[in-house]
Coordinates of C-alpha atoms and ligand atoms in Angstrom, one line a residue:
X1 CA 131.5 102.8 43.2
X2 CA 130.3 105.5 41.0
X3 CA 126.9 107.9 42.4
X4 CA 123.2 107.3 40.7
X5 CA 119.8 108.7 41.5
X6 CA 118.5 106.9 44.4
X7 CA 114.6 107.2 45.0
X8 CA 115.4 106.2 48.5
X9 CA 117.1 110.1 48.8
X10 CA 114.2 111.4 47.8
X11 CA 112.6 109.5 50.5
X12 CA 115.7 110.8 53.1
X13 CA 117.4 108.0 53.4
X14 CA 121.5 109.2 53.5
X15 CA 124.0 106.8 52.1
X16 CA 127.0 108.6 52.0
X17 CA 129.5 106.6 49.9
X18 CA 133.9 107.3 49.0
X19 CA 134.7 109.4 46.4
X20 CA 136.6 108.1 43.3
X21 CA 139.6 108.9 41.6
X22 CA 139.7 111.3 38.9
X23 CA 138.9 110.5 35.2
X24 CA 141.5 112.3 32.6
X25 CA 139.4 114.6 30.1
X26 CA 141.0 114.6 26.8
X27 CA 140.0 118.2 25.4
X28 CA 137.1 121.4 25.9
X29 CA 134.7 120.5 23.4
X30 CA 131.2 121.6 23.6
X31 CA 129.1 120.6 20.5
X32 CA 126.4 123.6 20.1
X33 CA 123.2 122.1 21.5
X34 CA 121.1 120.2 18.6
X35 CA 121.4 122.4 15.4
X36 CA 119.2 125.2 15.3
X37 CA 115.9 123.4 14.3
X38 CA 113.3 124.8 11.8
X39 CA 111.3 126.8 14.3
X40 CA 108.0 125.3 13.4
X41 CA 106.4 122.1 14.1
X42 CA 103.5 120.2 11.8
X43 CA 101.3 118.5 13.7
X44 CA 98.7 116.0 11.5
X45 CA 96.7 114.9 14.7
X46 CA 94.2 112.1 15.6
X47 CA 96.8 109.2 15.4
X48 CA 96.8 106.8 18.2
X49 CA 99.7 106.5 19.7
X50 CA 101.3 103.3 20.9
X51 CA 104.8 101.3 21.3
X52 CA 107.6 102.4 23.8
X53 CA 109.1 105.9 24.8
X54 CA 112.8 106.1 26.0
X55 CA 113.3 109.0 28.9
X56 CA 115.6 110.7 28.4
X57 CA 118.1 112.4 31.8
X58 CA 116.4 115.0 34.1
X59 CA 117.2 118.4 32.3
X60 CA 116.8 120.4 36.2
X61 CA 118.9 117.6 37.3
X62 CA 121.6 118.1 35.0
X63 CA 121.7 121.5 34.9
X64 CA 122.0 122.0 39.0
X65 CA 124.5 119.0 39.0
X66 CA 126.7 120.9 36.1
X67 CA 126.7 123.8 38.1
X68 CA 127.9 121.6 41.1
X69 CA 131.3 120.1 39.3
X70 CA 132.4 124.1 40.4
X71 CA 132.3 122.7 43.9
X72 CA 134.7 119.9 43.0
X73 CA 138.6 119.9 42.5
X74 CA 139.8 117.4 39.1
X75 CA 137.4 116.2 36.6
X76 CA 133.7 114.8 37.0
X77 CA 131.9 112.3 34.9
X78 CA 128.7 112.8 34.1
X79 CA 126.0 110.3 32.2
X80 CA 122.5 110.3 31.0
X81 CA 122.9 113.9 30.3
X82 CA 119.9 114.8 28.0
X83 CA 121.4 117.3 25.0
X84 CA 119.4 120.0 25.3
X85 CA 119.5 123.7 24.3
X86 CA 120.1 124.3 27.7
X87 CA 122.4 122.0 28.9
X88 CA 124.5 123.4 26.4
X89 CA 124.1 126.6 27.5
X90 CA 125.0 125.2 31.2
X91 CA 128.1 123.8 29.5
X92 CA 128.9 126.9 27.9
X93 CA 128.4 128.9 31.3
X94 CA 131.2 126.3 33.0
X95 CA 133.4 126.9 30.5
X96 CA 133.2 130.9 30.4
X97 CA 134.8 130.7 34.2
X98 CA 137.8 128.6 32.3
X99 CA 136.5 124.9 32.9
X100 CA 136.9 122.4 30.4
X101 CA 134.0 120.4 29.1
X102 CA 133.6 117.8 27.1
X103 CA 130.3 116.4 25.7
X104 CA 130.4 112.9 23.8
X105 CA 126.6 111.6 23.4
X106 CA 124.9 112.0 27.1
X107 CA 128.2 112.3 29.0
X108 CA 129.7 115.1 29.9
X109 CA 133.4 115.3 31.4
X110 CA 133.9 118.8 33.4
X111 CA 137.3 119.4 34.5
X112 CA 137.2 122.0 36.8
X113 CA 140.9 122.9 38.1
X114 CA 141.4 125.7 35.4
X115 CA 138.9 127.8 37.0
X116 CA 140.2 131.3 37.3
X117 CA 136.9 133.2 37.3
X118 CA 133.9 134.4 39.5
X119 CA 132.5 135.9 36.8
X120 CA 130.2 133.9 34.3
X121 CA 129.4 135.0 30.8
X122 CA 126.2 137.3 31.4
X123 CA 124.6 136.7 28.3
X124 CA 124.6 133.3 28.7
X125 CA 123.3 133.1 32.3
X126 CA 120.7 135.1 31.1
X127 CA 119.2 132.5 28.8
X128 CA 118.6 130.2 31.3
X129 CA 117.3 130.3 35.4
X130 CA 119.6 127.4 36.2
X131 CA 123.2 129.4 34.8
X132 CA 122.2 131.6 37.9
X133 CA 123.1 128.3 40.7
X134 CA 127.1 128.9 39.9
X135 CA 126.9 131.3 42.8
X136 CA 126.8 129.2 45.7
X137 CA 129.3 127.2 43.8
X138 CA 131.3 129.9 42.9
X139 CA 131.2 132.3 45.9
X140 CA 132.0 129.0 48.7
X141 CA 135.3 128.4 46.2
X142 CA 136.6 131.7 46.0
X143 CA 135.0 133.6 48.4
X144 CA 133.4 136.0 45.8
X145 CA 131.1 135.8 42.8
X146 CA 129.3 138.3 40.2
X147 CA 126.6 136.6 38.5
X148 CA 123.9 138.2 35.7
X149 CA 120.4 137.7 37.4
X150 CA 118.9 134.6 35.4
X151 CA 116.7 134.0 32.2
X152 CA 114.8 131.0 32.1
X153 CA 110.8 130.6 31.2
X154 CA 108.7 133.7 31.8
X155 CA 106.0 132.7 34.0
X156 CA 106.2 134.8 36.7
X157 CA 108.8 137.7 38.7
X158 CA 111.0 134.5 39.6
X159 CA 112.6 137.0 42.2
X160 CA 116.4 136.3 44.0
X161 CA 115.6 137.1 47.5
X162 CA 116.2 133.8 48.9
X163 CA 119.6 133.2 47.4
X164 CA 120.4 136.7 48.5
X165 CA 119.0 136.5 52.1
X166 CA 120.7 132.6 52.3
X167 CA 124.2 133.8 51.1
X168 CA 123.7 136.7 53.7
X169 CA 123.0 134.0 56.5
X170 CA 126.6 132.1 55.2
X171 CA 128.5 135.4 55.7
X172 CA 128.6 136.8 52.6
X173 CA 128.0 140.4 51.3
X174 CA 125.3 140.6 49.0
X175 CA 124.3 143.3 46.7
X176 CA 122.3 143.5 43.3
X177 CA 124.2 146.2 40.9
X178 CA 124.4 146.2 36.9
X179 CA 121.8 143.6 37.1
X180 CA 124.3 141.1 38.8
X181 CA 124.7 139.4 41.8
X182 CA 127.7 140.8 43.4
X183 CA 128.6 138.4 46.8
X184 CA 132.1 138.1 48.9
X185 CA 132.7 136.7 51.7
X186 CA 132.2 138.9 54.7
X187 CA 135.7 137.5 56.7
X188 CA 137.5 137.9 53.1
X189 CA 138.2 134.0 53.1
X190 CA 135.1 132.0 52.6
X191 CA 131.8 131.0 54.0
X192 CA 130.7 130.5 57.3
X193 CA 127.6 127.8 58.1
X194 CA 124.9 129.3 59.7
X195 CA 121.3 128.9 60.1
X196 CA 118.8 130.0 57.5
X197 CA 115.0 129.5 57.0
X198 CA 113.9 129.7 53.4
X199 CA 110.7 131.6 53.4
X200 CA 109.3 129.5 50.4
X201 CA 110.5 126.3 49.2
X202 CA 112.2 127.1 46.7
X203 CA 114.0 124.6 44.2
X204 CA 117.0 126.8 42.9
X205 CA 117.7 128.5 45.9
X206 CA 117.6 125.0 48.1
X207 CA 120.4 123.9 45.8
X208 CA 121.8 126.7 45.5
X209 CA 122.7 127.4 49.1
X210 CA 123.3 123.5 49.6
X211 CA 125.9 123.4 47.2
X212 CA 127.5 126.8 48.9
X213 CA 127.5 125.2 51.8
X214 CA 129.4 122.2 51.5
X215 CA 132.5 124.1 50.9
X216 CA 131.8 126.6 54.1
X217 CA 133.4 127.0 57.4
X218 CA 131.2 124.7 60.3
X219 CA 127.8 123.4 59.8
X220 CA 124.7 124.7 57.8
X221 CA 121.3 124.0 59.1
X222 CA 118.7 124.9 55.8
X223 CA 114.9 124.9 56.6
X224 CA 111.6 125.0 54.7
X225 CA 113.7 123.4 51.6
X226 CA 112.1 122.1 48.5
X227 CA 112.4 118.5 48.4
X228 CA 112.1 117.6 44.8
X229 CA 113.6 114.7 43.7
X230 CA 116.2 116.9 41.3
X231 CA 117.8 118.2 44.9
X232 CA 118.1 114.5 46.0
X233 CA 119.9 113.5 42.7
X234 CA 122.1 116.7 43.3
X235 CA 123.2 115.3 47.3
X236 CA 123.6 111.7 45.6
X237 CA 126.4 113.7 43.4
X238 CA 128.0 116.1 46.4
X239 CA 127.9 113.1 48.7
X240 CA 130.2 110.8 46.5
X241 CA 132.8 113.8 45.8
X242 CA 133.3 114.0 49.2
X243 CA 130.4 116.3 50.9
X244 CA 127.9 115.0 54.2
X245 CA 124.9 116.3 53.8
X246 CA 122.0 114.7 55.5
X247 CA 118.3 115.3 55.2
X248 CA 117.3 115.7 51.9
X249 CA 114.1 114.6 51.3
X250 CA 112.5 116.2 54.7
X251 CA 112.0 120.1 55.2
X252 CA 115.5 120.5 56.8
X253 CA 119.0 120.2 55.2
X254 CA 122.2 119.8 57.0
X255 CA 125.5 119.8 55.7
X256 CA 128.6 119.5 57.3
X257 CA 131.3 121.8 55.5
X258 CA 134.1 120.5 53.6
X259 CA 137.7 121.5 53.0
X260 CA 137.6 120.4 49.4
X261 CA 135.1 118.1 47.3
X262 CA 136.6 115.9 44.9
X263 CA 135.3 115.0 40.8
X264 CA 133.4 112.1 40.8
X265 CA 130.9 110.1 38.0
X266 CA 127.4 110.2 38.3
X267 CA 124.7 109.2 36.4
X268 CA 121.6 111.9 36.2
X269 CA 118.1 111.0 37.2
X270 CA 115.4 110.4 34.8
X271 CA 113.6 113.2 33.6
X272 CA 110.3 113.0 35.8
X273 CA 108.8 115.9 34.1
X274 CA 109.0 114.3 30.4
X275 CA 107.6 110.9 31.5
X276 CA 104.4 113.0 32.9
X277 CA 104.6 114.8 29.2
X278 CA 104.5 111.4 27.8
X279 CA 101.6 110.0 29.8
X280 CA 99.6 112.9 28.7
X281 CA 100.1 112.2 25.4
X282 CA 99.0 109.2 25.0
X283 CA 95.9 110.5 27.5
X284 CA 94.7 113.2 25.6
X285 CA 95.5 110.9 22.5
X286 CA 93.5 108.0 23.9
X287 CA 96.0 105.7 23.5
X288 CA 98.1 102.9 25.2
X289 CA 102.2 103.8 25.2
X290 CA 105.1 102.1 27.8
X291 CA 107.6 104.5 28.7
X292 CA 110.8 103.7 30.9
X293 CA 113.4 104.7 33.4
X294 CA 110.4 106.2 35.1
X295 CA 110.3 106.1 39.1
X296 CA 106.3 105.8 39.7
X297 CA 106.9 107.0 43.3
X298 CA 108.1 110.3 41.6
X299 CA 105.1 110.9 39.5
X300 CA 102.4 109.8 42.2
X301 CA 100.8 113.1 42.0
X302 CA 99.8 112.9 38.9
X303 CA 99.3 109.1 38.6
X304 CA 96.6 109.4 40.9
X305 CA 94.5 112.1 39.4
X306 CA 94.7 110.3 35.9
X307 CA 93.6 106.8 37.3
X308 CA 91.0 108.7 38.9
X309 CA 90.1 110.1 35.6
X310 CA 89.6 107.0 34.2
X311 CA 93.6 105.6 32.9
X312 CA 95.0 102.0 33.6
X313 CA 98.2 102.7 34.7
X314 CA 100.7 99.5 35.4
X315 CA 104.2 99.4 36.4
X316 CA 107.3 96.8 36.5
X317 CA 110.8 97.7 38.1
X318 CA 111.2 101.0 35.8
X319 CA 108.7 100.7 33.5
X320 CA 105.2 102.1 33.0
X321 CA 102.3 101.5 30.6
X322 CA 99.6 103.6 31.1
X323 CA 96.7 102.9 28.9
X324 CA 93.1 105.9 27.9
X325 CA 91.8 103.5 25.2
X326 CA 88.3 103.5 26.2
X327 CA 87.3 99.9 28.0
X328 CA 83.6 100.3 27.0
X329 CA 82.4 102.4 23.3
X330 CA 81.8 105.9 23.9
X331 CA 83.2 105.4 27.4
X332 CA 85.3 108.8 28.2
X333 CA 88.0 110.2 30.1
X334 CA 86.8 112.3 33.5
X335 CA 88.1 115.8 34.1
X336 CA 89.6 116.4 37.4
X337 CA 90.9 119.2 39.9
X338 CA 94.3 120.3 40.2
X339 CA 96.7 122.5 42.1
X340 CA 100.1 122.8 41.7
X341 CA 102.4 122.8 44.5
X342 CA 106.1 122.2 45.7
X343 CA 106.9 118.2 45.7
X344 CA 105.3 116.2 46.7
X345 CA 102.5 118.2 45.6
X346 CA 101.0 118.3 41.3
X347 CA 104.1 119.6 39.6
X348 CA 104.0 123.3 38.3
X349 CA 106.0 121.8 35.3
X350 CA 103.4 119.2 34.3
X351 CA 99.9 121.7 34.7
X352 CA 99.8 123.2 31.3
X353 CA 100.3 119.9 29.5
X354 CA 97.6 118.4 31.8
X355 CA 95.4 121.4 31.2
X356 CA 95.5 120.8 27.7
X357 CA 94.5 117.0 28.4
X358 CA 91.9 118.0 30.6
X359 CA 90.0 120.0 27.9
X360 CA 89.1 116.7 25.8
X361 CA 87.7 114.9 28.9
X362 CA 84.2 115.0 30.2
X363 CA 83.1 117.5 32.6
X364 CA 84.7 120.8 34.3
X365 CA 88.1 121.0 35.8
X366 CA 89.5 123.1 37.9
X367 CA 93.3 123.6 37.9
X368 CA 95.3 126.1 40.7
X369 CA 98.7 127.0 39.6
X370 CA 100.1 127.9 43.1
X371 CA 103.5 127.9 42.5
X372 CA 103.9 130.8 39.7
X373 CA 102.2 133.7 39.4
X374 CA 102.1 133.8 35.3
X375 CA 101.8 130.4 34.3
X376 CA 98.3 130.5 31.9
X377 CA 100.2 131.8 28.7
X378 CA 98.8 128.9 26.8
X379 CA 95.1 129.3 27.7
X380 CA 94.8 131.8 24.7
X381 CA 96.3 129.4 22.6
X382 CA 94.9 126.6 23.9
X383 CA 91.8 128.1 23.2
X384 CA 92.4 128.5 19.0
X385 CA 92.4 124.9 19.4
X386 CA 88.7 125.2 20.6
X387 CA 89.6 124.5 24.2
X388 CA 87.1 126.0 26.4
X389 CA 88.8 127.4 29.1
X390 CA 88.3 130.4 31.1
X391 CA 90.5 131.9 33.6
X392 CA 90.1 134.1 36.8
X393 CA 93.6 135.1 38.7
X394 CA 95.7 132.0 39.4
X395 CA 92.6 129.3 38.8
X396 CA 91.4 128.1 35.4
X397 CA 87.8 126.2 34.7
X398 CA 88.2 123.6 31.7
X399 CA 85.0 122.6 30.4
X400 CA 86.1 119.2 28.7
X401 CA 84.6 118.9 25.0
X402 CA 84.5 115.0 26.4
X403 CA 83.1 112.3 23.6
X404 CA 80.9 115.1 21.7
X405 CA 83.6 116.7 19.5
X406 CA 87.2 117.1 19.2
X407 CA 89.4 119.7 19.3
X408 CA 90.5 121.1 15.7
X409 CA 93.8 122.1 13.7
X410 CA 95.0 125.7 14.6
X411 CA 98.2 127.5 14.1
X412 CA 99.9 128.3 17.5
X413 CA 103.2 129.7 19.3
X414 CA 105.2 128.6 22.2
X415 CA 106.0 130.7 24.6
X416 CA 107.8 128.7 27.1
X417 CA 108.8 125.4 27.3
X418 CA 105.9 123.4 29.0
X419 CA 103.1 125.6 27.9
X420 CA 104.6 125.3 24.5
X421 CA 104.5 121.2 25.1
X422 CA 100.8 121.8 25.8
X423 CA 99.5 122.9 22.5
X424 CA 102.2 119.6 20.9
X425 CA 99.8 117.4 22.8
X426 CA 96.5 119.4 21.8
X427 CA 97.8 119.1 18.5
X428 CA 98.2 115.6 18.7
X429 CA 94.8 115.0 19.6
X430 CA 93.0 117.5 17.4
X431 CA 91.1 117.3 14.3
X432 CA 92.9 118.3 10.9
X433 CA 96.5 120.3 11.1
X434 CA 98.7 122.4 13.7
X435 CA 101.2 124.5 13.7
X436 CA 103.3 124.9 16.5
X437 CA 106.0 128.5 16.2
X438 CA 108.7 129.2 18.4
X439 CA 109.7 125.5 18.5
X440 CA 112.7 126.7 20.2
X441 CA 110.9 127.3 23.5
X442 CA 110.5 123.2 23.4
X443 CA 113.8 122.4 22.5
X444 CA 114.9 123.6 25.7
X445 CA 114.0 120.8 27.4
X446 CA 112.6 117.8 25.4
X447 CA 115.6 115.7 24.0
X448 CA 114.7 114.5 20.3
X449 CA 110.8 115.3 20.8
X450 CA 110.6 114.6 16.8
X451 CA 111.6 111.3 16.7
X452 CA 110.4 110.2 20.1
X453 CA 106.9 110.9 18.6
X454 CA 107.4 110.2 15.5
X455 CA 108.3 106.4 16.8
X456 CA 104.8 106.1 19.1
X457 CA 103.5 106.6 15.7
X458 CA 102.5 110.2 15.9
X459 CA 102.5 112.3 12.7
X460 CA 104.9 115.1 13.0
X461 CA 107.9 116.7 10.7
X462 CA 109.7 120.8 11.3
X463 CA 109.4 123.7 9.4
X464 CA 111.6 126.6 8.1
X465 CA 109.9 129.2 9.5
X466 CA 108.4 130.7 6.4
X467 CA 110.5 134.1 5.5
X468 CA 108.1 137.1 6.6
X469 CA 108.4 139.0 3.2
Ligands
EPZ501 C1 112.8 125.1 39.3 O1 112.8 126.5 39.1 C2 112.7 124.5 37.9 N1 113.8 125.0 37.1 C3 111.4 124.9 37.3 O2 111.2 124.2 36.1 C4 110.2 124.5 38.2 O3 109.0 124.9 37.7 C5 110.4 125.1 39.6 O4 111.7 124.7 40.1 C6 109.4 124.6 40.6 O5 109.4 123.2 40.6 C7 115.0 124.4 37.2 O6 115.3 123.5 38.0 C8 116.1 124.9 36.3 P1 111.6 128.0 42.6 P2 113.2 127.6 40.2 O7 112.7 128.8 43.0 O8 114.3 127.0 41.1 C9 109.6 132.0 44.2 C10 110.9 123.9 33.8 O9 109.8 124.0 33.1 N2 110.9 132.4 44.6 O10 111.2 126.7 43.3 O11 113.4 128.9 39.6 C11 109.5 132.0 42.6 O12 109.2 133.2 42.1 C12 111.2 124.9 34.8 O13 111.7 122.9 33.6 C13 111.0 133.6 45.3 O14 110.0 134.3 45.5 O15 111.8 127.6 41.0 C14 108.3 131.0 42.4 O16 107.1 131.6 42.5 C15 110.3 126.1 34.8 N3 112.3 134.1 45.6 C16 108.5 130.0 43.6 O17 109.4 130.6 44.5 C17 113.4 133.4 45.4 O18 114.5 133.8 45.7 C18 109.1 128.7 43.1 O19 110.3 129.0 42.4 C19 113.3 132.1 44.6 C20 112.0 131.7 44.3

């Protein structure tokens, strides 16, 4: 019986199931992510939006799960894979340690027993924060690693501390040098379990030192974990090659260490983050729009604050409508207050997009980003769009434009992926045209954002970035 996402996981119930016999992979082929896109999107805005949205596998999902076919002897399976910039990348990161990948549509076959190296490609781990995860992997199967410190979005220091201290607690030697993480194992044969309190709740480092685990000496006992739903897709995988890892879900994590985890086929969790991006479309853009896989439960935090704002929001088995067409003329959206915090809490990675929303509703909002330091790139952009916003440390003050005008055209940049979603979905709802730059920033993590809109009936086509001479 092949592993899926089960919601229960997320709400700690452990089902540990057998693993399964090896699928052959034929040969290592790994497509470049989408074609390098024109770099500019054209937004004409003020459609309404309607029909159905397909959604697409979770992109953090996939990309801690890849990372976690290093713990795993054979070949894994992998489905609903979304093909993304940086799922590529991953892909390209397994198969700079010598693993063999194969992409065909959303699956991904990762054979893993031709790993010879601890040493990913630098470059590429640098492009992305999730490359950086190999190292539990990694340093639990060959009792050393050296890993580039990680790329990703820049909205804040995103230090390594935790991983560091974690790794340190699991009897490793840990030292930053060259701008690499450079681990062993302190007994010069593997891991040992130990104890470790993470001092913040970190996602990455949670499944990063998870993952480590399962191939250490004795038990692990993690506390103040993260509990997203991403790390409960990511036991639902280690638990079907083989690993017992109980408590995910809650604020402690125990594994049991394993001799050796074997490939399995999973199928990745939907991607939670783009059915919130969704639903704020067709908010900002007043519209009505069905969306499925979604897993409601998942996306609580921010179903709540947009019925409060005035949204009919419906749901059967895995599919939502939500509906912003106005019940009564002139009847408007209400702003709302937000802060971001670690899951269950209002996700980081849905605030700028909900920021943008919250301009065109009535009233002042107030949104905390708690969870990064530097997250408010897209005020200033959002604010070309006629957005006003204003900003003092980590707390921003919307005051919606509500029913009295609209926001208008303007020609903008993306500089990381969700703020860059933002100003799409300000685009969408503003007057005239938009420009969006740096479309590449997007691409990271929306799977086929072109058509997806283009079929709910938005107005959208790419640019060649025009040549600066
Ligand atoms: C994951 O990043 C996601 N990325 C992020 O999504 C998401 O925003 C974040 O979790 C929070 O939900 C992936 O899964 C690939 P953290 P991660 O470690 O693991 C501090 C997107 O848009 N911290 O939970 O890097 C850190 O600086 C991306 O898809 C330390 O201080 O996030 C931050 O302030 C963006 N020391 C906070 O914890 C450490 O050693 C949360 O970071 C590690 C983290």
């Amino acid at each position: 019986m092949a592993s899926k996402f089960d919601p229960n996981l997320a709400l700690n119930l452990i089902l540990p199931t057998q693993p399964r016999p090896n699928p052959q992979p034929s040969s290592t082929q790994i497509p470049a992510a989408a074609p390098a896109a024109a770099d500019i999107l054209v937004i004409t805005g003020g459609n309404e939006l309607s029909g159905h949205v397909p959604i697409s596998g979770s992109k953090n999902s996939a990309l801690a799960i890849l990372a976690a076919t290093l713990c795993c002897r054979g070949a894994s399976k992998l489905n609903n894979v979304p093909r993304l910039a940086d799922t590529a990348t991953m892909a390209a990161v397994l198969s700079s340690l010598g693993a063999e990948v194969e992409f065909s549509g959303n699956e991904v076959v990762v054979e893993t027993d031709r790993v010879g190296s601890a040493e990913p490609d630098a470059g590429l781990i640098g492009r992305i924060r999730g490359g950086f995860f190999v190292v539990g992997p990694l340093l639990a199967r060959f009792g050393e690693a050296a890993v580039g410190l990680p790329g990703g979005c820049d909205i804040g220091a995103r230090p390594v501390d935790i991983y560091v201290r974690g790794l340190r607690q699991l009897g490793a030697v840990v030292e930053l040098r060259d701008n690499k993480l450079v681990a062993r194992a302190a007994n010069g044969r593997g891991l040992v379990g130990g104890r470790f309190r993470l001092d913040y709740p970190s996602v990455g480092s949670t499944q990063t030192l998870m993952m480590a685990a399962c191939l250490a000496e004795g038990t692990t006992l993690l506390s103040n974990v993260a509990r997203e739903p991403e790390i409960a897709d990511l036991a639902s995988f280690l638990t079907s090659t083989g690993a017992r890892v109980e408590g995910v879900g809650t604020d402690r994590i125990c594994v049991h260490g394993t001799r050796q985890l074997l490939g399995t086929e999973h199928t990745i969790m939907p991607d939670r983050i783009e059915a919130g991006t969704f639903m704020l479309a067709a908010a900002i853009t007043r519209s009505r729009i069905s969306l499925s896989p979604v897993c409601p439960v998942l996306l609580s935090g921010l179903i709540d604050k947009l019925l409060g704002g005035g949204c009919t929001i419906s749901h059967e088995r895995d599919e939502l409508e939500l509906s912003a067409i106005p019940r009564r003329s002139g009847e408007g959206l209400r702003g709302f207050d937000v802060r971001t915090l670690p899951y269950p809490g209002f996700p980081t990675d849905l605030q700028p997009q909900t920021m943008a929303m919250l301009s065109t509703c009535d009233g002042l909002s107030i949104v905390e980003e708690s969870v990064f330091e530097n997250r408010f790139t897209h005020v200033k952009e959002l604010q070309k769009f006629g957005a006003k916003i204003h900003t003092e440390g980590s707390t921003a003050f919307i005051h919606g434009k509500g029913r009295r005008d609209k926001l208008r055209g303007a020609r903008v940049s993306a500089a990381d992926l969700r703020g860059g979603m933002a100003l799409v979905l300000a685009g969408l709802a503003a007057e005239g045209v938009t420009q969006v730059s740096r479309m590449s920033n997007i691409d990271r993590g929306y799977e086929s954002l072109e058509a997806k809109l283009r079929s709910l009936g938005a107005d959208v086509k790419r640019l060649e970035e025009p040549n600066p001479s």
